C-alpha cells in the first residue's frame, strides 16, 4: 500500500517542480493578446463539474443509483456547458467545430485512441501478478511511438478516413488478441493502432482548419485526448467491475471500437495534414 500511494505522490511532486520551473522560465515573456484575455470561470467550473460527475458515474465504486444519478447530472451539466459555448463569442472549447463530417471525425478518433491506451494499461495491470507480467505495459509507449512514425510514412499513400479506420481497427484486434492470445502481441497491435490513430487525428484536426483557427483546434485536440484518457480508465474499469473478466472487458471494448470504425465510414469531410 505504501508503494501504491507513492504512485500518486510522485507525479504530484513532479508537477509542482515543473510548475515552479515553468514560472521561472516564462517570467518576462509577453504573450500579446493572451495577456488581456479573460478566463471564463463559469464555463471552466461547468466543464470540471459535469465531466467529473459523468466519469464518476462510470466508476465501479458506490451504489448503482448514486452512479446513475451522477452520470445523468454530469450529462445535464455538460449540456449546459455546450449551450454556453455555442452562445459565447470567445468559447473555452469551440464545440461549433464539431460537425461529424470534418473535425468531429478527428476528435472521435482521438477520444477512442486515447481511451484504448489508458484502458489497455488498466487491463494489462489487472492481469499483472509479477514484474515480468508488467513488461507489456512498459513497452506499450514504445509501440505508440512506432505508430506515430508509421503514420508519417504512410499518410501520403492512403486517404485520411482509411488511416483513421485502419488504426482503430488495429486497436480492436489488439483488444481481442489480449483476451484470447496474449499480452505481448496485443501490446504491439494496440500500441501501433493507438499511435497511428492519435498521430493522424492530431495532424488532420490541426491541418483541416485555417491558420486563424489553429489555436481553437489545438484546444479541441487536447480536450479530446483528456476526455479519452479519463473514459478509458473509467469505462474499462466499469465494464471490468460488471463482468469480473479481463477477457470479457476486452471483447466488449473491441466491439465499441468496431462500431466507431463503422461510423467513420460516413465521413464526407475533407481532411488534410
Short mmCIF file of N, CA, C and O in Angstrom, two decimals, residues 127-200:
data_model
loop_
_atom_site.label_atom_id
_atom_site.label_comp_id
_atom_site.label_asym_id
_atom_site.label_seq_id
_atom_site.Cartn_x
_atom_site.Cartn_y
_atom_site.Cartn_z
N UNK A 127 -4.09 -7.89 -14.93
CA UNK A 127 -3.61 -9.26 -15.08
C UNK A 127 -2.22 -9.46 -14.50
O UNK A 127 -1.75 -10.58 -14.40
N UNK A 128 -1.53 -8.37 -14.16
CA UNK A 128 -0.14 -8.47 -13.72
C UNK A 128 -0.06 -9.08 -12.33
O UNK A 128 -0.73 -8.65 -11.41
N UNK A 129 0.76 -10.11 -12.20
CA UNK A 129 1.00 -10.72 -10.89
C UNK A 129 2.49 -10.87 -10.59
O UNK A 129 2.88 -11.47 -9.60
N UNK A 130 3.32 -10.32 -11.48
CA UNK A 130 4.76 -10.35 -11.26
C UNK A 130 5.40 -9.23 -12.06
O UNK A 130 4.75 -8.58 -12.90
N UNK A 131 6.68 -8.98 -11.81
CA UNK A 131 7.40 -7.94 -12.54
C UNK A 131 7.45 -8.24 -14.03
O UNK A 131 7.33 -7.34 -14.87
N UNK A 132 7.60 -9.52 -14.37
CA UNK A 132 7.68 -9.90 -15.78
C UNK A 132 6.38 -9.63 -16.52
O UNK A 132 6.38 -9.22 -17.68
N UNK A 133 5.26 -9.82 -15.84
CA UNK A 133 3.96 -9.62 -16.49
C UNK A 133 3.62 -8.15 -16.70
O UNK A 133 2.68 -7.81 -17.41
N UNK A 134 4.41 -7.25 -16.07
CA UNK A 134 4.19 -5.81 -16.26
C UNK A 134 4.91 -5.30 -17.51
O UNK A 134 4.61 -4.22 -18.01
N UNK A 135 5.84 -6.09 -18.04
CA UNK A 135 6.65 -5.63 -19.17
C UNK A 135 5.83 -5.24 -20.40
O UNK A 135 6.17 -4.26 -21.08
N UNK A 136 4.75 -5.97 -20.76
CA UNK A 136 3.95 -5.50 -21.91
C UNK A 136 3.41 -4.09 -21.74
O UNK A 136 3.25 -3.35 -22.71
N UNK A 137 3.12 -3.70 -20.48
CA UNK A 137 2.67 -2.34 -20.21
C UNK A 137 3.83 -1.36 -20.43
O UNK A 137 3.65 -0.26 -20.97
N UNK A 138 5.03 -1.78 -20.03
CA UNK A 138 6.19 -0.90 -20.10
C UNK A 138 6.56 -0.56 -21.54
O UNK A 138 7.01 0.56 -21.83
N UNK A 139 6.38 -1.50 -22.46
CA UNK A 139 6.77 -1.26 -23.85
C UNK A 139 5.63 -0.71 -24.69
O UNK A 139 5.81 -0.44 -25.88
N UNK A 140 4.45 -0.54 -24.09
CA UNK A 140 3.31 -0.05 -24.85
C UNK A 140 3.59 1.34 -25.43
O UNK A 140 3.25 1.63 -26.58
N UNK A 141 4.21 2.19 -24.64
CA UNK A 141 4.53 3.54 -25.12
C UNK A 141 5.51 3.49 -26.29
O UNK A 141 5.46 4.33 -27.20
N UNK A 142 6.40 2.49 -26.30
CA UNK A 142 7.34 2.34 -27.42
C UNK A 142 6.59 2.04 -28.71
O UNK A 142 6.88 2.61 -29.77
N UNK A 143 5.60 1.15 -28.63
CA UNK A 143 4.82 0.81 -29.83
C UNK A 143 3.97 1.99 -30.28
O UNK A 143 3.73 2.17 -31.48
N UNK A 144 3.50 2.80 -29.32
CA UNK A 144 2.75 4.01 -29.69
C UNK A 144 3.64 4.96 -30.49
O UNK A 144 3.21 5.54 -31.50
N UNK A 145 4.89 5.11 -30.06
CA UNK A 145 5.83 5.96 -30.80
C UNK A 145 6.08 5.40 -32.20
O UNK A 145 6.16 6.15 -33.18
N UNK A 146 6.18 4.08 -32.30
CA UNK A 146 6.34 3.45 -33.60
C UNK A 146 5.12 3.71 -34.49
O UNK A 146 5.25 3.93 -35.70
N UNK A 147 3.93 3.71 -33.88
CA UNK A 147 2.71 4.01 -34.63
C UNK A 147 2.72 5.42 -35.19
O UNK A 147 2.31 5.66 -36.33
N UNK A 148 3.20 6.39 -34.39
CA UNK A 148 3.30 7.76 -34.88
C UNK A 148 4.26 7.87 -36.04
O UNK A 148 4.00 8.58 -37.03
N UNK A 149 5.39 7.16 -35.97
CA UNK A 149 6.36 7.15 -37.07
C UNK A 149 5.75 6.50 -38.31
O UNK A 149 5.94 6.97 -39.44
N UNK A 150 4.99 5.43 -38.11
CA UNK A 150 4.35 4.74 -39.22
C UNK A 150 3.35 5.64 -39.94
O UNK A 150 3.26 5.63 -41.18
N UNK A 151 2.61 6.42 -39.18
CA UNK A 151 1.64 7.33 -39.81
C UNK A 151 2.32 8.29 -40.76
O UNK A 151 1.87 8.51 -41.89
N UNK A 152 3.41 8.89 -40.33
CA UNK A 152 4.09 9.87 -41.18
C UNK A 152 4.69 9.23 -42.42
O UNK A 152 4.91 9.90 -43.43
N UNK A 153 4.94 7.93 -42.37
CA UNK A 153 5.45 7.22 -43.54
C UNK A 153 4.33 6.87 -44.52
O UNK A 153 4.57 6.77 -45.74
N UNK A 154 3.12 6.66 -44.01
CA UNK A 154 2.03 6.14 -44.84
C UNK A 154 0.96 7.16 -45.19
O UNK A 154 0.08 6.86 -46.00
N UNK A 155 0.99 8.35 -44.59
CA UNK A 155 -0.12 9.29 -44.77
C UNK A 155 -0.30 9.73 -46.21
O UNK A 155 -1.42 10.06 -46.63
N UNK A 156 0.76 9.71 -47.00
CA UNK A 156 0.63 10.14 -48.39
C UNK A 156 0.09 9.03 -49.29
O UNK A 156 -0.27 9.29 -50.44
N UNK A 157 0.01 7.81 -48.80
CA UNK A 157 -0.41 6.68 -49.63
C UNK A 157 -1.88 6.30 -49.43
O UNK A 157 -2.45 5.60 -50.27
N UNK A 158 -2.46 6.70 -48.32
CA UNK A 158 -3.83 6.30 -48.02
C UNK A 158 -4.66 7.55 -47.68
O UNK A 158 -4.13 8.57 -47.24
N UNK A 159 -5.96 7.43 -47.85
CA UNK A 159 -6.85 8.55 -47.54
C UNK A 159 -6.93 8.72 -46.02
O UNK A 159 -6.77 7.76 -45.26
N UNK A 160 -7.21 9.94 -45.56
CA UNK A 160 -7.28 10.20 -44.12
C UNK A 160 -8.30 9.32 -43.39
O UNK A 160 -8.01 8.78 -42.31
N UNK A 161 -9.48 9.15 -43.98
CA UNK A 161 -10.51 8.35 -43.32
C UNK A 161 -10.06 6.90 -43.19
O UNK A 161 -10.27 6.25 -42.16
N UNK A 162 -9.42 6.37 -44.24
CA UNK A 162 -8.93 4.99 -44.17
C UNK A 162 -7.85 4.84 -43.11
O UNK A 162 -7.78 3.81 -42.42
N UNK A 163 -6.99 5.86 -42.96
CA UNK A 163 -5.96 5.81 -41.92
C UNK A 163 -6.60 5.74 -40.54
O UNK A 163 -6.19 4.95 -39.67
N UNK A 164 -7.64 6.56 -40.32
CA UNK A 164 -8.32 6.54 -39.03
C UNK A 164 -9.00 5.20 -38.79
O UNK A 164 -8.94 4.64 -37.69
N UNK A 165 -9.65 4.67 -39.83
CA UNK A 165 -10.37 3.41 -39.68
C UNK A 165 -9.43 2.24 -39.41
O UNK A 165 -9.67 1.44 -38.50
N UNK A 166 -8.36 2.14 -40.18
CA UNK A 166 -7.44 1.01 -40.03
C UNK A 166 -6.74 1.06 -38.67
O UNK A 166 -6.54 0.04 -38.02
N UNK A 167 -6.37 2.27 -38.23
CA UNK A 167 -5.69 2.38 -36.94
C UNK A 167 -6.59 1.95 -35.79
O UNK A 167 -6.15 1.21 -34.89
N UNK A 168 -7.85 2.37 -35.82
CA UNK A 168 -8.77 1.96 -34.76
C UNK A 168 -9.12 0.48 -34.88
O UNK A 168 -9.35 -0.20 -33.86
N UNK A 169 -9.17 -0.04 -36.11
CA UNK A 169 -9.40 -1.47 -36.29
C UNK A 169 -8.25 -2.28 -35.67
O UNK A 169 -8.47 -3.34 -35.08
N UNK A 170 -7.02 -1.77 -35.79
CA UNK A 170 -5.88 -2.44 -35.16
C UNK A 170 -6.03 -2.45 -33.64
O UNK A 170 -5.68 -3.43 -32.97
N UNK A 171 -6.59 -1.37 -33.08
CA UNK A 171 -6.85 -1.34 -31.64
C UNK A 171 -7.87 -2.41 -31.25
O UNK A 171 -7.70 -3.11 -30.24
N UNK A 172 -8.93 -2.56 -32.06
CA UNK A 172 -9.95 -3.57 -31.77
C UNK A 172 -9.35 -4.97 -31.84
O UNK A 172 -9.61 -5.82 -30.97
N UNK A 173 -8.54 -5.24 -32.86
CA UNK A 173 -7.90 -6.55 -32.99
C UNK A 173 -6.95 -6.77 -31.81
O UNK A 173 -6.84 -7.89 -31.28
N UNK A 174 -6.25 -5.72 -31.39
CA UNK A 174 -5.36 -5.85 -30.25
C UNK A 174 -6.09 -6.21 -28.97
O UNK A 174 -5.60 -7.02 -28.17
N UNK A 175 -7.27 -5.64 -28.77
CA UNK A 175 -8.06 -5.97 -27.58
C UNK A 175 -8.51 -7.43 -27.61
O UNK A 175 -8.47 -8.13 -26.59
N UNK A 176 -8.96 -7.89 -28.78
CA UNK A 176 -9.36 -9.30 -28.90
C UNK A 176 -8.15 -10.21 -28.69
O UNK A 176 -8.26 -11.27 -28.06
N UNK A 177 -6.99 -9.79 -29.21
CA UNK A 177 -5.77 -10.57 -29.01
C UNK A 177 -5.40 -10.66 -27.53
O UNK A 177 -4.96 -11.70 -27.04
N UNK A 178 -5.60 -9.56 -26.81
CA UNK A 178 -5.33 -9.58 -25.37
C UNK A 178 -6.25 -10.55 -24.64
O UNK A 178 -5.85 -11.16 -23.65
N UNK A 179 -7.47 -10.72 -25.15
CA UNK A 179 -8.43 -11.59 -24.49
C UNK A 179 -8.13 -13.06 -24.75
O UNK A 179 -8.31 -13.90 -23.85
N UNK A 180 -7.68 -13.42 -25.95
CA UNK A 180 -7.61 -14.83 -26.33
C UNK A 180 -6.21 -15.33 -26.69
O UNK A 180 -6.00 -16.54 -26.78
N UNK A 181 -5.25 -14.43 -26.92
CA UNK A 181 -3.93 -14.89 -27.35
C UNK A 181 -2.87 -14.59 -26.29
O UNK A 181 -2.32 -15.50 -25.67
N UNK A 182 -2.58 -13.33 -26.07
CA UNK A 182 -1.55 -12.98 -25.10
C UNK A 182 -1.30 -11.49 -25.10
O UNK A 182 -1.73 -10.76 -26.00
N UNK A 183 -0.60 -11.02 -24.06
CA UNK A 183 -0.40 -9.59 -23.90
C UNK A 183 0.68 -9.03 -24.81
O UNK A 183 0.61 -7.87 -25.22
N UNK A 184 1.69 -9.83 -25.15
CA UNK A 184 2.77 -9.29 -25.97
C UNK A 184 2.30 -8.91 -27.37
O UNK A 184 2.51 -7.78 -27.80
N UNK A 185 1.67 -9.82 -28.12
CA UNK A 185 1.15 -9.40 -29.43
C UNK A 185 0.06 -8.35 -29.32
O UNK A 185 -0.05 -7.45 -30.16
N UNK A 186 -0.75 -8.43 -28.25
CA UNK A 186 -1.79 -7.42 -28.04
C UNK A 186 -1.16 -6.04 -27.80
O UNK A 186 -1.66 -5.03 -28.30
N UNK A 187 -0.08 -6.01 -27.04
CA UNK A 187 0.60 -4.75 -26.76
C UNK A 187 1.10 -4.11 -28.05
O UNK A 187 0.95 -2.90 -28.26
N UNK A 188 1.65 -4.93 -28.94
CA UNK A 188 2.16 -4.39 -30.21
C UNK A 188 1.02 -3.84 -31.08
O UNK A 188 1.10 -2.73 -31.59
N UNK A 189 -0.06 -4.60 -31.22
CA UNK A 189 -1.18 -4.17 -32.06
C UNK A 189 -1.86 -2.92 -31.48
O UNK A 189 -2.18 -1.97 -32.21
N UNK A 190 -2.08 -2.93 -30.17
CA UNK A 190 -2.71 -1.78 -29.54
C UNK A 190 -1.84 -0.52 -29.64
O UNK A 190 -2.32 0.56 -29.99
N UNK A 191 -0.56 -0.69 -29.34
CA UNK A 191 0.35 0.46 -29.41
C UNK A 191 0.44 1.02 -30.81
O UNK A 191 0.39 2.24 -31.01
N UNK A 192 0.55 0.13 -31.80
CA UNK A 192 0.64 0.58 -33.19
C UNK A 192 -0.65 1.30 -33.60
O UNK A 192 -0.62 2.37 -34.21
N UNK A 193 -1.80 0.69 -33.26
CA UNK A 193 -3.08 1.31 -33.61
C UNK A 193 -3.30 2.64 -32.92
O UNK A 193 -3.73 3.62 -33.54
N UNK A 194 -2.98 2.69 -31.63
CA UNK A 194 -3.15 3.94 -30.88
C UNK A 194 -2.22 5.02 -31.43
O UNK A 194 -2.61 6.19 -31.61
N UNK A 195 -0.98 4.64 -31.72
CA UNK A 195 -0.02 5.61 -32.24
C UNK A 195 -0.45 6.22 -33.55
O UNK A 195 -0.38 7.43 -33.75
N UNK A 196 -0.93 5.37 -34.48
CA UNK A 196 -1.38 5.87 -35.78
C UNK A 196 -2.64 6.73 -35.63
O UNK A 196 -2.76 7.79 -36.23
N UNK A 197 -3.60 6.25 -34.81
CA UNK A 197 -4.86 6.99 -34.67
C UNK A 197 -4.63 8.35 -34.02
O UNK A 197 -5.21 9.36 -34.45
N UNK A 198 -3.77 8.42 -33.01
CA UNK A 198 -3.54 9.70 -32.33
C UNK A 198 -2.73 10.65 -33.21
O UNK A 198 -3.00 11.85 -33.27
N UNK A 199 -1.73 10.11 -33.93
CA UNK A 199 -0.94 10.96 -34.82
C UNK A 199 -1.79 11.48 -35.98
O UNK A 199 -1.72 12.66 -36.35
N UNK A 200 -2.61 10.60 -36.56
CA UNK A 200 -3.46 11.03 -37.68
C UNK A 200 -4.54 11.98 -37.20
O UNK A 200 -4.84 12.98 -37.87
#
